[in-house]
Coordinates of C-alpha atoms in Angstrom, one line a residue:
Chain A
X313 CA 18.4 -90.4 -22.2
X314 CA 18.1 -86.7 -21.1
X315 CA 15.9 -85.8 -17.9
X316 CA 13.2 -84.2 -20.3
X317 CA 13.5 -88.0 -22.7
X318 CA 13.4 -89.8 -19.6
X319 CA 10.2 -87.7 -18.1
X320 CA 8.4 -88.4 -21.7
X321 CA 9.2 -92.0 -21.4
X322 CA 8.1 -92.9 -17.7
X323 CA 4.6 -90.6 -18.2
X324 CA 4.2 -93.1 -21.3
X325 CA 4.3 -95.7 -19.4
X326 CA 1.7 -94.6 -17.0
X327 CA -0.4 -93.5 -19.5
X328 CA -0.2 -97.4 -20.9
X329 CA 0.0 -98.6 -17.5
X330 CA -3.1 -96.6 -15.4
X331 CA -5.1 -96.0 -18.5
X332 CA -4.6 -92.3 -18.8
X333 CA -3.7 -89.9 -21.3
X334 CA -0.3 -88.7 -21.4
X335 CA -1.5 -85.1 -22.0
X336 CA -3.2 -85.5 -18.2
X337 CA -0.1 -86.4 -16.6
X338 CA 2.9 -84.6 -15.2
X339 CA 5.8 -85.0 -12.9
X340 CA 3.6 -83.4 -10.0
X341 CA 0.7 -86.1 -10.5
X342 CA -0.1 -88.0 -7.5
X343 CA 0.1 -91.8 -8.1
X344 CA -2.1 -93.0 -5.3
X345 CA -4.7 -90.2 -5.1
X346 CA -4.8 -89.1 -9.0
X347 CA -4.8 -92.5 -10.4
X348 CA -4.6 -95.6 -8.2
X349 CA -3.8 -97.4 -5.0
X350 CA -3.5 -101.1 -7.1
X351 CA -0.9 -103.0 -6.4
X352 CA -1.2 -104.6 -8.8
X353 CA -0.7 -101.3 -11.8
X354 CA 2.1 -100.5 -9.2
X355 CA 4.0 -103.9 -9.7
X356 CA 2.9 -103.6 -14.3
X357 CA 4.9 -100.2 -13.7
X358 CA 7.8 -101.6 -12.0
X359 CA 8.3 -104.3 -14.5
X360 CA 7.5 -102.4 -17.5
X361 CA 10.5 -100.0 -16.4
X362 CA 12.5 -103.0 -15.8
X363 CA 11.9 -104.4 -19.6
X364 CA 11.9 -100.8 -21.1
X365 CA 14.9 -99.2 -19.7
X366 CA 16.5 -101.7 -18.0
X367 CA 16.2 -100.1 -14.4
X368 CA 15.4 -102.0 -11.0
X369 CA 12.9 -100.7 -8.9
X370 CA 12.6 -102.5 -5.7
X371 CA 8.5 -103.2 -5.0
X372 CA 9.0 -101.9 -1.7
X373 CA 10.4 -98.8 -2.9
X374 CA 8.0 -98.7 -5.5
X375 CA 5.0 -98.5 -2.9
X376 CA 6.8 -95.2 -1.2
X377 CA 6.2 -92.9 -4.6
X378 CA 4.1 -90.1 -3.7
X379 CA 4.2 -88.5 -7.7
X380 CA 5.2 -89.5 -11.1
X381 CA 8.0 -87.2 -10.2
X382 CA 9.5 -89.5 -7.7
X383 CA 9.7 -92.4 -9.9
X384 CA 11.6 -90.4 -12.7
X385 CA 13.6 -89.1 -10.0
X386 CA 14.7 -92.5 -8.7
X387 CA 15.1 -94.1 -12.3
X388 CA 17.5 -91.2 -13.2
X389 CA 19.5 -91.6 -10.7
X390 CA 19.9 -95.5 -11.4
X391 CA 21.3 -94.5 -15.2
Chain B
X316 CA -17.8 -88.5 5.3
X317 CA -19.3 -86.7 8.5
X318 CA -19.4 -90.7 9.9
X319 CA -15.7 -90.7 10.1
X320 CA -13.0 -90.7 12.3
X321 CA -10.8 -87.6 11.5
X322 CA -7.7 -89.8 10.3
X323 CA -9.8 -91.6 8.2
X324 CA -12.1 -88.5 6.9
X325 CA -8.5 -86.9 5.7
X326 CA -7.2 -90.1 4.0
X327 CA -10.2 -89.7 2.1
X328 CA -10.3 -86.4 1.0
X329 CA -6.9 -86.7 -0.5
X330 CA -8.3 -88.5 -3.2
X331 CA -9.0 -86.8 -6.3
X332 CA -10.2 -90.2 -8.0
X333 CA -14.1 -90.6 -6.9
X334 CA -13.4 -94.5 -6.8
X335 CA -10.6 -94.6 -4.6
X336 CA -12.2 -92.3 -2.6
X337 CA -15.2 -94.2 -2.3
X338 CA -13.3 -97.0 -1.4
X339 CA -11.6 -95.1 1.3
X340 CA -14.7 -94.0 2.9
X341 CA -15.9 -97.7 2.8
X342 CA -13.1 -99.4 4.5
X343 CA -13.3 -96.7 7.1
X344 CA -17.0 -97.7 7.3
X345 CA -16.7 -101.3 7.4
X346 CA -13.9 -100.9 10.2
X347 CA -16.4 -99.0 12.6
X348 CA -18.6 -101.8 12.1
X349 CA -16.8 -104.7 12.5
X350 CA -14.4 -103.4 14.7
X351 CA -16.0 -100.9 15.9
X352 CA -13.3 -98.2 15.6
X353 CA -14.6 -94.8 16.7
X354 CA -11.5 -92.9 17.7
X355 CA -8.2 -93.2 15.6
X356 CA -6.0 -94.4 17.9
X357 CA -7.6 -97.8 18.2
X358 CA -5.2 -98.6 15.5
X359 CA -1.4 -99.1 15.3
X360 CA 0.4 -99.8 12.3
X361 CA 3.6 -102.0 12.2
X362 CA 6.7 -100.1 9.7
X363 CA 5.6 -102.1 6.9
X364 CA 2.1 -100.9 7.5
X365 CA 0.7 -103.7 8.3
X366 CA -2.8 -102.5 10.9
X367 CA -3.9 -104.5 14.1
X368 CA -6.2 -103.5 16.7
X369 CA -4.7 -102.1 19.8
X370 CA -6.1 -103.9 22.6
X371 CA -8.5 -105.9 21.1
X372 CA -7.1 -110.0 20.1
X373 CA -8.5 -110.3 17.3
X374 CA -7.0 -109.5 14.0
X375 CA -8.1 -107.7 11.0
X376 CA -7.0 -107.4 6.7
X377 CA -8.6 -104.7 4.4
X378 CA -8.7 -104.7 0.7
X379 CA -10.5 -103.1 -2.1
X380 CA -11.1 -103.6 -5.6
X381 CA -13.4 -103.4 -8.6
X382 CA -16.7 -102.5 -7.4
X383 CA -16.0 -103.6 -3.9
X384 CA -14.4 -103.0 -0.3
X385 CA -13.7 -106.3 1.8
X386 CA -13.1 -106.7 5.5
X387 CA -11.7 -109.9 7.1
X388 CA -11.7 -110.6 11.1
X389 CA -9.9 -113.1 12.7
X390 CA -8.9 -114.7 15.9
X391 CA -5.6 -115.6 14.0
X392 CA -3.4 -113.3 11.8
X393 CA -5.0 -112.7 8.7
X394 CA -4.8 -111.0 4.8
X395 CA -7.1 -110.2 2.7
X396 CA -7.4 -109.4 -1.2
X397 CA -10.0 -108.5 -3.6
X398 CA -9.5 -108.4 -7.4
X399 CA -12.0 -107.2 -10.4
X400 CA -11.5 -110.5 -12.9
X401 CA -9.7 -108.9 -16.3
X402 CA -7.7 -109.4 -18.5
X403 CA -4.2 -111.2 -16.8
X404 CA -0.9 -108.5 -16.8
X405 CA 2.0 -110.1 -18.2
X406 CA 4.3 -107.4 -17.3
X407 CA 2.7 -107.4 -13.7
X408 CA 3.1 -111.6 -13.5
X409 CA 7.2 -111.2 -14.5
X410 CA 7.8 -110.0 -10.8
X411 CA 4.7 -112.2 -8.8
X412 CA 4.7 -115.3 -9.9
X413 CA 7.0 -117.8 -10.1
X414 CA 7.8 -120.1 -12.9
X415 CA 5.7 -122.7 -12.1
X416 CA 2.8 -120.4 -10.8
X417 CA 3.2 -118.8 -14.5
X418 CA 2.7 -122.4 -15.9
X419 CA 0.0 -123.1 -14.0
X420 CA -1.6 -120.3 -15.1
X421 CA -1.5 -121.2 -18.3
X422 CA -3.4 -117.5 -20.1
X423 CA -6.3 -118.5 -17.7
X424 CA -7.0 -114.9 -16.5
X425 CA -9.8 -116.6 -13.8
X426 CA -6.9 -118.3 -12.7
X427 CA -4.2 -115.3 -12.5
X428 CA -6.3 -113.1 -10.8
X429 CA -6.7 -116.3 -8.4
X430 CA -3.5 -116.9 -7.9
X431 CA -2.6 -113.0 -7.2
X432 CA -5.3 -112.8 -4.4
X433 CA -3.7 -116.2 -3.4
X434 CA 0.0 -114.5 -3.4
X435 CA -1.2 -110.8 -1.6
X436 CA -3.3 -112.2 1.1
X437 CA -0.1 -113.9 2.0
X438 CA 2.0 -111.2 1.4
X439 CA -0.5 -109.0 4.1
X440 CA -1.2 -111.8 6.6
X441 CA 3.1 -112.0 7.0
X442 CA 3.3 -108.2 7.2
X443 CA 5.7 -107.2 4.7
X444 CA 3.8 -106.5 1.9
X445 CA 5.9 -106.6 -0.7
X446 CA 8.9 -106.5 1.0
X447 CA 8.2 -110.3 0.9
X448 CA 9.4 -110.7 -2.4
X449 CA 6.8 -112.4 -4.4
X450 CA 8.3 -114.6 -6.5
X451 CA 10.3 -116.3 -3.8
X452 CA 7.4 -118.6 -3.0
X453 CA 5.2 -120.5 -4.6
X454 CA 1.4 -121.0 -3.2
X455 CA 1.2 -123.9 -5.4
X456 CA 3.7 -126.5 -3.7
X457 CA 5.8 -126.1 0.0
X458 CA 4.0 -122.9 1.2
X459 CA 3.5 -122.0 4.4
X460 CA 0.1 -120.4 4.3
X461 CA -3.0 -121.6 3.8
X462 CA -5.5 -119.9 2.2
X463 CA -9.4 -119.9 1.1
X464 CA -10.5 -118.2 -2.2
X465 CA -14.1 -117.3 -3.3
X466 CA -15.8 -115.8 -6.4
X467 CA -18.4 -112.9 -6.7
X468 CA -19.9 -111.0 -9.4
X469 CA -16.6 -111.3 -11.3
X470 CA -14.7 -110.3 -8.9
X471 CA -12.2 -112.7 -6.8
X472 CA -11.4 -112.6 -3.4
X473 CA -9.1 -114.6 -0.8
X474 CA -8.3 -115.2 2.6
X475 CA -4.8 -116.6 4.0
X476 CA -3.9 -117.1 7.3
X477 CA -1.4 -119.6 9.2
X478 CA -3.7 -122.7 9.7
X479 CA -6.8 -124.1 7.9
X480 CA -10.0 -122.5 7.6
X481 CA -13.3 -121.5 5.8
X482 CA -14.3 -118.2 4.5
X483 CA -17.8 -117.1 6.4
X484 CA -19.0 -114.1 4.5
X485 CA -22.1 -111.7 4.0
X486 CA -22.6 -108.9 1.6
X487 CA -23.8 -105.1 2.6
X488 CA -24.7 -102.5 0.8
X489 CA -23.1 -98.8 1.1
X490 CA -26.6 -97.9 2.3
X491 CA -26.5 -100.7 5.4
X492 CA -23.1 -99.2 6.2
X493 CA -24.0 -95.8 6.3
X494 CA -27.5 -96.7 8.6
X495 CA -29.5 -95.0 6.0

């Protein structure tokens, strides 16, 4: 996966995740304030990753993400 | 959002999603009421984030979800959560639950929205959210909480603290909050 794969593939799975349309999202979108403080869409994310790509997000980690940048950021650097 | 303390007032207007926003300028409501926190620095915040009262012995847990924003005083350490009933996340109950929470469960989604109130009350009454991993326990045998879960209007809401108790609740409106 290339950065600009890996960007298409995370803002998928928010769009599944949050209920959103991918077109709406982008790696500057704010998780909490755009779309959602729920833990529990935060811990569906985390586990989704997990199945998709095969990446571990700690869910302490995963409540620090400001954007959608952030998590793309951290699951890049975990490839 | 004029009824606000300042920290509160520009937690609020961060958010660009009217619900959570609404739900931001509730708890901050339902805090001066019950708590009656004025000024911002009547709260401290532990480095998981966990809230108490400075100076004042009892405890506090906030929560919101669906259509609602909850509030639960103690004398005693205390979490709080409040789920919308829906449809059960299966990708979401990989990492919470543990195998025989997930059995117990059973494709009930009354009782996995229970059980998750069940497992983040706990996970907020200990103070490290999910740094308290939450499949290492299990709320249904050996756990060290004890907790009290109700139902409302489809929504599902629990209390967990370290020794036994009863939920005491009452319901107000935004307009009872806001004194109008």
């Amino acid at each position: 996966l290339d950065r600009k794969e890996l960007e298409a593939k995370i803002i998928s799975f928010f769009a599944t995740t949050y209920d959103q349309e991918a077109s709406a999202l982008s790696m500057d979108t704010k998780i909490k304030e755009e779309l959602s403080s729920s833990s529990m869409l935060m811990v569906s994310l985390v586990s989704t990753i997990e199945n998709e790509i095969d990446v571990m997000i700690p869910l302490p980690d995963a409540g620090k993400f400001k954007t959608i940048g952030d998590v793309v950021d951290m699951v890049e650097g975990q490839l | 959002l004029a009824l606000l303390t300042p920290e509160r007032k520009k937690k609020a207007k961060t958010y660009k999603n009217t619900d959570e926003r609404l739900r931001s300028v509730t708890a901050g409501l339902l805090m001066q009421k019950f708590l009656n926190i004025t000024q911002d620095g009547q709260i401290i915040y532990t480095q998981h984030g966990k809230p108490f009262l400075k100076g004042n012995m009892n405890y506090f847990s906030l929560s919101h979800g669906g259509n609602y924003s909850v509030i639960a005083v103690h004398k005693k350490n205390i979490g709080i959560d409040i789920e919308k009933i829906g449809y059960g996340d299966a990708m979401a109950a990989r990492l919470m639950f543990t195998t025989d929470e997930k059995a117990w469960i059973s494709g009930s989604n009354t009782r996995f929205y229970a059980l998750w109130t069940q497992k983040e009350s706990i996970l907020k009454a200990d103070g490290r959210g999910f740094s308290l991993s939450p499949n290492s326990f299990s709320v249904l045998s050996g756990c060290a909480w004890e907790t009290d879960t109700f139902f409302y209007d489809n929504h599902v809401i629990t209390c967990a603290a370290k020794s036994p108790f009863k939920i005491e609740w009452e319901l107000i409106s935004a307009k009872e909050l806001m004194g109008v």
